[in-house]
PDB file of C-alpha atoms in Angstrom:
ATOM      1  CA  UNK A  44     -40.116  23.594 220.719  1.00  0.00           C
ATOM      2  CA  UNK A  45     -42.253  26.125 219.014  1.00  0.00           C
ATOM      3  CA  UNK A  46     -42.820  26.736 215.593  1.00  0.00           C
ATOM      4  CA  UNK A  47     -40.347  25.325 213.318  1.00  0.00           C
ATOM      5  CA  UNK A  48     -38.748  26.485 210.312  1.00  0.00           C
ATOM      6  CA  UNK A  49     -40.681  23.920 207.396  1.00  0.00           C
ATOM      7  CA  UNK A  50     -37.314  22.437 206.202  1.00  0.00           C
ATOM      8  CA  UNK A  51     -35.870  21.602 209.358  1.00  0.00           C
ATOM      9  CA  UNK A  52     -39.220  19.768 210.156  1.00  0.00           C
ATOM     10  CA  UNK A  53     -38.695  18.021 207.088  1.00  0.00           C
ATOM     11  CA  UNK A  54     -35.552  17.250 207.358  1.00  0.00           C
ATOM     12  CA  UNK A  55     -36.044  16.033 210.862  1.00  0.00           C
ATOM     13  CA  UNK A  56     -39.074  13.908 209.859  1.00  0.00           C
ATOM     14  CA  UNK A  57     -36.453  11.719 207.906  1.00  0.00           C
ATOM     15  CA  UNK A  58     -34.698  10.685 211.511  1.00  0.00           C
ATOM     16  CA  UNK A  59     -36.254   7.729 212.926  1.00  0.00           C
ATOM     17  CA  UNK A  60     -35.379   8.591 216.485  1.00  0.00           C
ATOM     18  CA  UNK A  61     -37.057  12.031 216.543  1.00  0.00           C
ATOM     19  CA  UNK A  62     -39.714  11.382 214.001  1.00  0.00           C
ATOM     20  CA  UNK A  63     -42.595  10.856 216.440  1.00  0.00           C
ATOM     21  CA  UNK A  64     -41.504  14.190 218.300  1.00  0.00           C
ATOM     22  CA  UNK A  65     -41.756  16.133 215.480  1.00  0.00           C
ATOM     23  CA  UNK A  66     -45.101  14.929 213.779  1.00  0.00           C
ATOM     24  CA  UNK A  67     -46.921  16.046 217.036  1.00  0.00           C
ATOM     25  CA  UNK A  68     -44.977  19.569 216.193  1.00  0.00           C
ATOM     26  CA  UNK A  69     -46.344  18.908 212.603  1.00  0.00           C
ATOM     27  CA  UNK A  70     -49.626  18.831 214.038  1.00  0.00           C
ATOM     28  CA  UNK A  71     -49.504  21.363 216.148  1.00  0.00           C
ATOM     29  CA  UNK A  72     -48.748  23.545 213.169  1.00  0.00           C
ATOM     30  CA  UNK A  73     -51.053  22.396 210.649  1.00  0.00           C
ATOM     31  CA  UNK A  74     -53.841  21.549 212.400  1.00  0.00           C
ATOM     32  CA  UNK A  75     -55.618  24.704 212.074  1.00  0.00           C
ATOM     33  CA  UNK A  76     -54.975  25.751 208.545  1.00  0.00           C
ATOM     34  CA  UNK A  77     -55.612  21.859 207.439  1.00  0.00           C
ATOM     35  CA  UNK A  78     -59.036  22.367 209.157  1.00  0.00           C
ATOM     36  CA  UNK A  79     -60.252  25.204 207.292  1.00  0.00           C
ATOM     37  CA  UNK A  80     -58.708  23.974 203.992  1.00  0.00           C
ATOM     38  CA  UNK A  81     -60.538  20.894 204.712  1.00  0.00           C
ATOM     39  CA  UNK A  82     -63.312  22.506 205.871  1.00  0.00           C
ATOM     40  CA  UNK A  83     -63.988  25.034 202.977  1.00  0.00           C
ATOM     41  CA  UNK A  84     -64.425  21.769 200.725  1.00  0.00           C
ATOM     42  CA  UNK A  85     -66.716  19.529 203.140  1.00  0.00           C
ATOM     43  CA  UNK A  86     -68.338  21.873 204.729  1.00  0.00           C
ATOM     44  CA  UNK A  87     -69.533  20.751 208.128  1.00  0.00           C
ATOM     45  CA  UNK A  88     -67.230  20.392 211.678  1.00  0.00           C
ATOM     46  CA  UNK A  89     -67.580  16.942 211.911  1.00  0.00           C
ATOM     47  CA  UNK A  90     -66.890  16.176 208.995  1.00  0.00           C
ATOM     48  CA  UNK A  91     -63.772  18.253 208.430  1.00  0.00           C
ATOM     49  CA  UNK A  92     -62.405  16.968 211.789  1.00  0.00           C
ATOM     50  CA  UNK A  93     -62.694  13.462 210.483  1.00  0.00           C
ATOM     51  CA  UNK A  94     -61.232  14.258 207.393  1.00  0.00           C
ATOM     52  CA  UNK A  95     -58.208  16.247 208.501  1.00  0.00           C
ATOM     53  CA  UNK A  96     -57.859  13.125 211.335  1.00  0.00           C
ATOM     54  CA  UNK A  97     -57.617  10.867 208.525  1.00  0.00           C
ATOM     55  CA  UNK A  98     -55.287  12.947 206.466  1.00  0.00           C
ATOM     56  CA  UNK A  99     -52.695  13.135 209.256  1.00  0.00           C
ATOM     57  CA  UNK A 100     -52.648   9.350 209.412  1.00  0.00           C
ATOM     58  CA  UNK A 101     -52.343   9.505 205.789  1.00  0.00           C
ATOM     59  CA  UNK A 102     -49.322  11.851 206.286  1.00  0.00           C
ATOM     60  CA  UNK A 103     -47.566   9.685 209.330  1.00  0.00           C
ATOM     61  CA  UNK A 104     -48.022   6.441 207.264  1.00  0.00           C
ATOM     62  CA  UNK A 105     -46.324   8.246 204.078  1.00  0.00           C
ATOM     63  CA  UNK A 106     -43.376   9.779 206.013  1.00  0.00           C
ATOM     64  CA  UNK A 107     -40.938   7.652 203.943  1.00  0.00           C
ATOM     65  CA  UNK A 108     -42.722   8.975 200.687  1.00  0.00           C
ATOM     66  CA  UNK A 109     -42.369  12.656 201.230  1.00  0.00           C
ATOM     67  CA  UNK A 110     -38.889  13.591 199.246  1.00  0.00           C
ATOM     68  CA  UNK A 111     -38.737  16.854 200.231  1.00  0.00           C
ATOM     69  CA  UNK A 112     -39.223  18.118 196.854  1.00  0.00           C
ATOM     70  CA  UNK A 113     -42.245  19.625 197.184  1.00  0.00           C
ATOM     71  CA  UNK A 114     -42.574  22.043 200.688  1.00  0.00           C
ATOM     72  CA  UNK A 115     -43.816  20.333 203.821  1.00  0.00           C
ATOM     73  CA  UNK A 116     -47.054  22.316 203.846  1.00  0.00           C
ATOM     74  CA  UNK A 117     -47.381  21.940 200.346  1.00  0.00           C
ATOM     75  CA  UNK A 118     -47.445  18.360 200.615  1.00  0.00           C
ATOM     76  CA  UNK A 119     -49.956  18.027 203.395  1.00  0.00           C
ATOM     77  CA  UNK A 120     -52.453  20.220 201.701  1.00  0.00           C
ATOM     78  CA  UNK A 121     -52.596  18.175 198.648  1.00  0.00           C
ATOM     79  CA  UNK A 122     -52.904  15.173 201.149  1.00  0.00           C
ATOM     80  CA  UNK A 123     -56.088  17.072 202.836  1.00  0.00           C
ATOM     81  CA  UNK A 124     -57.396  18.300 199.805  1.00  0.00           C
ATOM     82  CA  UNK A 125     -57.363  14.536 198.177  1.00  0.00           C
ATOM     83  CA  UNK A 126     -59.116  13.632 201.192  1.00  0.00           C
ATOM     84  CA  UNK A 127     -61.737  15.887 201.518  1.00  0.00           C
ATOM     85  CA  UNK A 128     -62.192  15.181 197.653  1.00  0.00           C
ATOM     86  CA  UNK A 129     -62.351  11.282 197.789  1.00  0.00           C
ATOM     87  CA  UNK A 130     -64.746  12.330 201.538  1.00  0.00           C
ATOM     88  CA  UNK A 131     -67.193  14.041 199.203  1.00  0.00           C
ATOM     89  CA  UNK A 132     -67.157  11.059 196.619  1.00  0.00           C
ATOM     90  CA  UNK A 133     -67.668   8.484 199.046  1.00  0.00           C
ATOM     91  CA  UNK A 134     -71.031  11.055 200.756  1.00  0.00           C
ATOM     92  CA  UNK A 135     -71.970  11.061 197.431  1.00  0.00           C
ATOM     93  CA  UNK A 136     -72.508   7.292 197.434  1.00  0.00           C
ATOM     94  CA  UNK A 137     -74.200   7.164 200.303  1.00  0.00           C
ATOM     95  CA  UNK A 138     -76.982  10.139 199.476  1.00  0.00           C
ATOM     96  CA  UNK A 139     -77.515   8.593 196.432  1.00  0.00           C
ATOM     97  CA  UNK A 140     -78.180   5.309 197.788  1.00  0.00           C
ATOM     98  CA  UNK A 141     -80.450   7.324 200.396  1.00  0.00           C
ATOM     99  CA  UNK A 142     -82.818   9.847 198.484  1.00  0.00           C
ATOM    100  CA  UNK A 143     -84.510  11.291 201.284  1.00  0.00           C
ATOM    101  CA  UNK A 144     -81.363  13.693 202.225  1.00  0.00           C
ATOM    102  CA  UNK A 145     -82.957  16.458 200.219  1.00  0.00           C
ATOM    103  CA  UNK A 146     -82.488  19.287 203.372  1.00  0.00           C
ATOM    104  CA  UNK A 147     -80.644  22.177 201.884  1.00  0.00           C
ATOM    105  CA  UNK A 148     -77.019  23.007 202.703  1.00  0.00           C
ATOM    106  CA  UNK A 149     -77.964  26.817 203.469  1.00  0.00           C
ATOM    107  CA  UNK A 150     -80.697  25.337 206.375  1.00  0.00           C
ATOM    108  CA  UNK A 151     -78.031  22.255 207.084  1.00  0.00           C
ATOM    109  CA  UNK A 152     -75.818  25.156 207.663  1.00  0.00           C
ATOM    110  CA  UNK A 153     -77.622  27.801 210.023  1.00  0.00           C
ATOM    111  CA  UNK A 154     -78.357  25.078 212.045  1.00  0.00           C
ATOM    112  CA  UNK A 155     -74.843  23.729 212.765  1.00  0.00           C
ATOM    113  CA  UNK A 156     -73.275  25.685 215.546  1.00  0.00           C
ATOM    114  CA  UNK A 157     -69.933  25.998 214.183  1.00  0.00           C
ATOM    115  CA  UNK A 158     -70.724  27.994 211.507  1.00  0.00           C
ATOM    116  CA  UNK A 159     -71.492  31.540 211.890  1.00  0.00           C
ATOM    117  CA  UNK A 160     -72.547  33.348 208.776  1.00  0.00           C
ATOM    118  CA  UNK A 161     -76.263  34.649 207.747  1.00  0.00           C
ATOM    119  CA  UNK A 162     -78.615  33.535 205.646  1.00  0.00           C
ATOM    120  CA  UNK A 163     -76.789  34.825 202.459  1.00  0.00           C
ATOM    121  CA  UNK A 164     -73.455  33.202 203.327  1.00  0.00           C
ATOM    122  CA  UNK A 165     -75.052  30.037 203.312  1.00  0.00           C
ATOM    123  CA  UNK A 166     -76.739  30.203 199.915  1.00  0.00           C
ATOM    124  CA  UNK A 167     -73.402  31.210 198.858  1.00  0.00           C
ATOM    125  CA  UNK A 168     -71.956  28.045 200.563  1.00  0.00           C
ATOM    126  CA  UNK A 169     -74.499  26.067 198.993  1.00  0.00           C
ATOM    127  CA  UNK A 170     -73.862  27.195 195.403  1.00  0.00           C
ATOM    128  CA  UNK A 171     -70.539  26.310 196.122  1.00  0.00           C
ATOM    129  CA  UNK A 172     -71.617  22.979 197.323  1.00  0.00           C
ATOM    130  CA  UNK A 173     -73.502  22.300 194.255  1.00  0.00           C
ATOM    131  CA  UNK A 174     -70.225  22.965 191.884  1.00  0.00           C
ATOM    132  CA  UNK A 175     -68.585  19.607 190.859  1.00  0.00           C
ATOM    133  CA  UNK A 176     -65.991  18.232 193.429  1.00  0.00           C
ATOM    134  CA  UNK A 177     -62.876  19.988 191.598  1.00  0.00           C
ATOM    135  CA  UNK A 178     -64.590  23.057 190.285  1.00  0.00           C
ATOM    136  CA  UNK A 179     -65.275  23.609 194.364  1.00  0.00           C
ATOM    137  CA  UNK A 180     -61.897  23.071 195.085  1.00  0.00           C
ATOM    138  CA  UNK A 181     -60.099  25.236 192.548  1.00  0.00           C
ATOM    139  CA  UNK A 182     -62.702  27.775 193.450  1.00  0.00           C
ATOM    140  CA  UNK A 183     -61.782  27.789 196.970  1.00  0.00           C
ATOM    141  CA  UNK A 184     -58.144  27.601 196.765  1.00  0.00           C
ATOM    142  CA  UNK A 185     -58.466  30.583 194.208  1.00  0.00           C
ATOM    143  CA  UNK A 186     -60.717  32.826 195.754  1.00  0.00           C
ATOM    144  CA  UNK A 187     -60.792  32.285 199.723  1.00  0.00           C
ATOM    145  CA  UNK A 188     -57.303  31.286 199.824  1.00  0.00           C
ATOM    146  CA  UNK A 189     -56.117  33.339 197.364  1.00  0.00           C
ATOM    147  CA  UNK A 190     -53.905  30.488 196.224  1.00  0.00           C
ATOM    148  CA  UNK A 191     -51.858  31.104 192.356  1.00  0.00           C
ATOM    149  CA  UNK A 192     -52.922  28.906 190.006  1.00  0.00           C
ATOM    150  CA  UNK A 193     -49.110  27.502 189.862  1.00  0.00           C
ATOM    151  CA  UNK A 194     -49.676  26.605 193.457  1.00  0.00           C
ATOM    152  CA  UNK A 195     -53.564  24.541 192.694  1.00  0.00           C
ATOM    153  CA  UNK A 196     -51.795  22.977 189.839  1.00  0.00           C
ATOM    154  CA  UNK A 197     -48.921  21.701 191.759  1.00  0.00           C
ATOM    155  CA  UNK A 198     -51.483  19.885 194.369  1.00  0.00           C
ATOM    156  CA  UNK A 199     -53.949  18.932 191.643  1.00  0.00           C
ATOM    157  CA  UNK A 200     -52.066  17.718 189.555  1.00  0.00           C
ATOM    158  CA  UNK A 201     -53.370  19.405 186.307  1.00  0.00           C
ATOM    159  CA  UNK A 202     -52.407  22.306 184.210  1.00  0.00           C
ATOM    160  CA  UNK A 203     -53.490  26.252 184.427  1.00  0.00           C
ATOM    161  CA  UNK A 204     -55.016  26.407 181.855  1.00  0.00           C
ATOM    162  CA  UNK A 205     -57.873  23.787 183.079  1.00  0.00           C
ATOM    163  CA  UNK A 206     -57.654  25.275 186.398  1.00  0.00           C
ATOM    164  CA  UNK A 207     -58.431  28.995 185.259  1.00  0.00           C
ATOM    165  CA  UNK A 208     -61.304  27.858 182.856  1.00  0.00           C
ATOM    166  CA  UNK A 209     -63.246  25.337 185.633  1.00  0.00           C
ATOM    167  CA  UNK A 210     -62.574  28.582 188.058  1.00  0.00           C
ATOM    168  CA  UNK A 211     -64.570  30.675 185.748  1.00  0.00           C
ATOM    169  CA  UNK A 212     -67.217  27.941 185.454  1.00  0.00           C
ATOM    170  CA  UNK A 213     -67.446  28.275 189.141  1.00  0.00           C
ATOM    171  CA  UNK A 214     -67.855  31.762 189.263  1.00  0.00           C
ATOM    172  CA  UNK A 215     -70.805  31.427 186.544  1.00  0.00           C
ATOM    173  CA  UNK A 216     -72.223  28.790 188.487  1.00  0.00           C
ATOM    174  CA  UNK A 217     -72.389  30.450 191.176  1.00  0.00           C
ATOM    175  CA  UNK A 218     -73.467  33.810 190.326  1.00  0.00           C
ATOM    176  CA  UNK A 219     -76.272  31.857 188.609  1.00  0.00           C
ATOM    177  CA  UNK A 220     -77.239  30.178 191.754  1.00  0.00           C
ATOM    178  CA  UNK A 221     -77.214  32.647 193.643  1.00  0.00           C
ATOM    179  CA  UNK A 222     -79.454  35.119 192.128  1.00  0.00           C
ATOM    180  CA  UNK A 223     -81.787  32.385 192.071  1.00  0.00           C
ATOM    181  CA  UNK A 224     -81.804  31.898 195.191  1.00  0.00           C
ATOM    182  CA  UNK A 225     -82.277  35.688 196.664  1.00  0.00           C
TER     183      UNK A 225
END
């Protein structure tokens, strides 16, 4: 089968004796998109690949959760978005607890061979590194993925309001940073 209309997946998630069948179609679809969501929040390859692994075992073990109120996609990206959040927490943990990470993201960056921007794009990455956890993510969801603030507020959780003011916090933050840092 290729690419299947989101509500028929859905719907055909519920069946037990097709369900396997179409998660791999599931994954098939999302993978990508879930990998660059993922990967606009954590950064680094290997790290996004082990985050988006762990939110499609998230997904398959909450099958019998998903209520088909929300839209399929909609509820996997607030699955890989929690992830990559509660991923970034847990790092957080660990650098702390280990003080001698102090490398910079932008040379962290230019050095890993999956990314492919200059100099500039990773100070930009790293001022958006350096926002707090959900200020990153609103910023990304608003401004890469061009996302509606309906949309953020429906995976998040929270209401516009909060969501537009910690997006122009970001954008301060940033703009800060990175005329600092030129």
């Amino acid at each position: 089968m290729s690419q299947m209309e989101e509500s028929e997946m859905g719907r055909l998630l519920t069946d037990r004796d097709c369900r396997e069948k179409v998660f791999a179609l599931l994954v098939n679809q999302y993978s990508k998109s879930l990998y660059w969501k993922i990967r606009s929040i954590v950064l680094f390859h290997d790290d996004a690949d082990d985050v988006l692994q762990n939110t499609f075992m998230k997904a398959w073990k909450s099958l019998d959760d998903f209520k088909g109120k929300s839209k399929l996609s909609t509820w996997l990206y607030s699955i890989a978005i929690n992830e990559a959040l509660d991923f970034l927490r847990r790092q957080k943990k660990f650098v702390s607890a280990n003080s001698n990470e102090e490398t910079g993201i932008a040379n962290k960056l230019t050095a890993d061979e999956y990314f492919d921007g200059d100099r500039g794009q990773a100070v930009l990455q790293e001022a958006i590194a350096q926002l707090p956890d959900v200020q990153r993510t609103v910023f990304v969801l608003h401004y890469y993925d061009e996302m509606k603030y309906s949309e953020i507020s429906t995976m998040l959780g929270t209401t516009e309001g909060a969501l537009k003011a910690s997006y122009h916090i970001a954008v301060r933050k940033i703009t800060e940073y990175v005329k600092s840092h030129s």
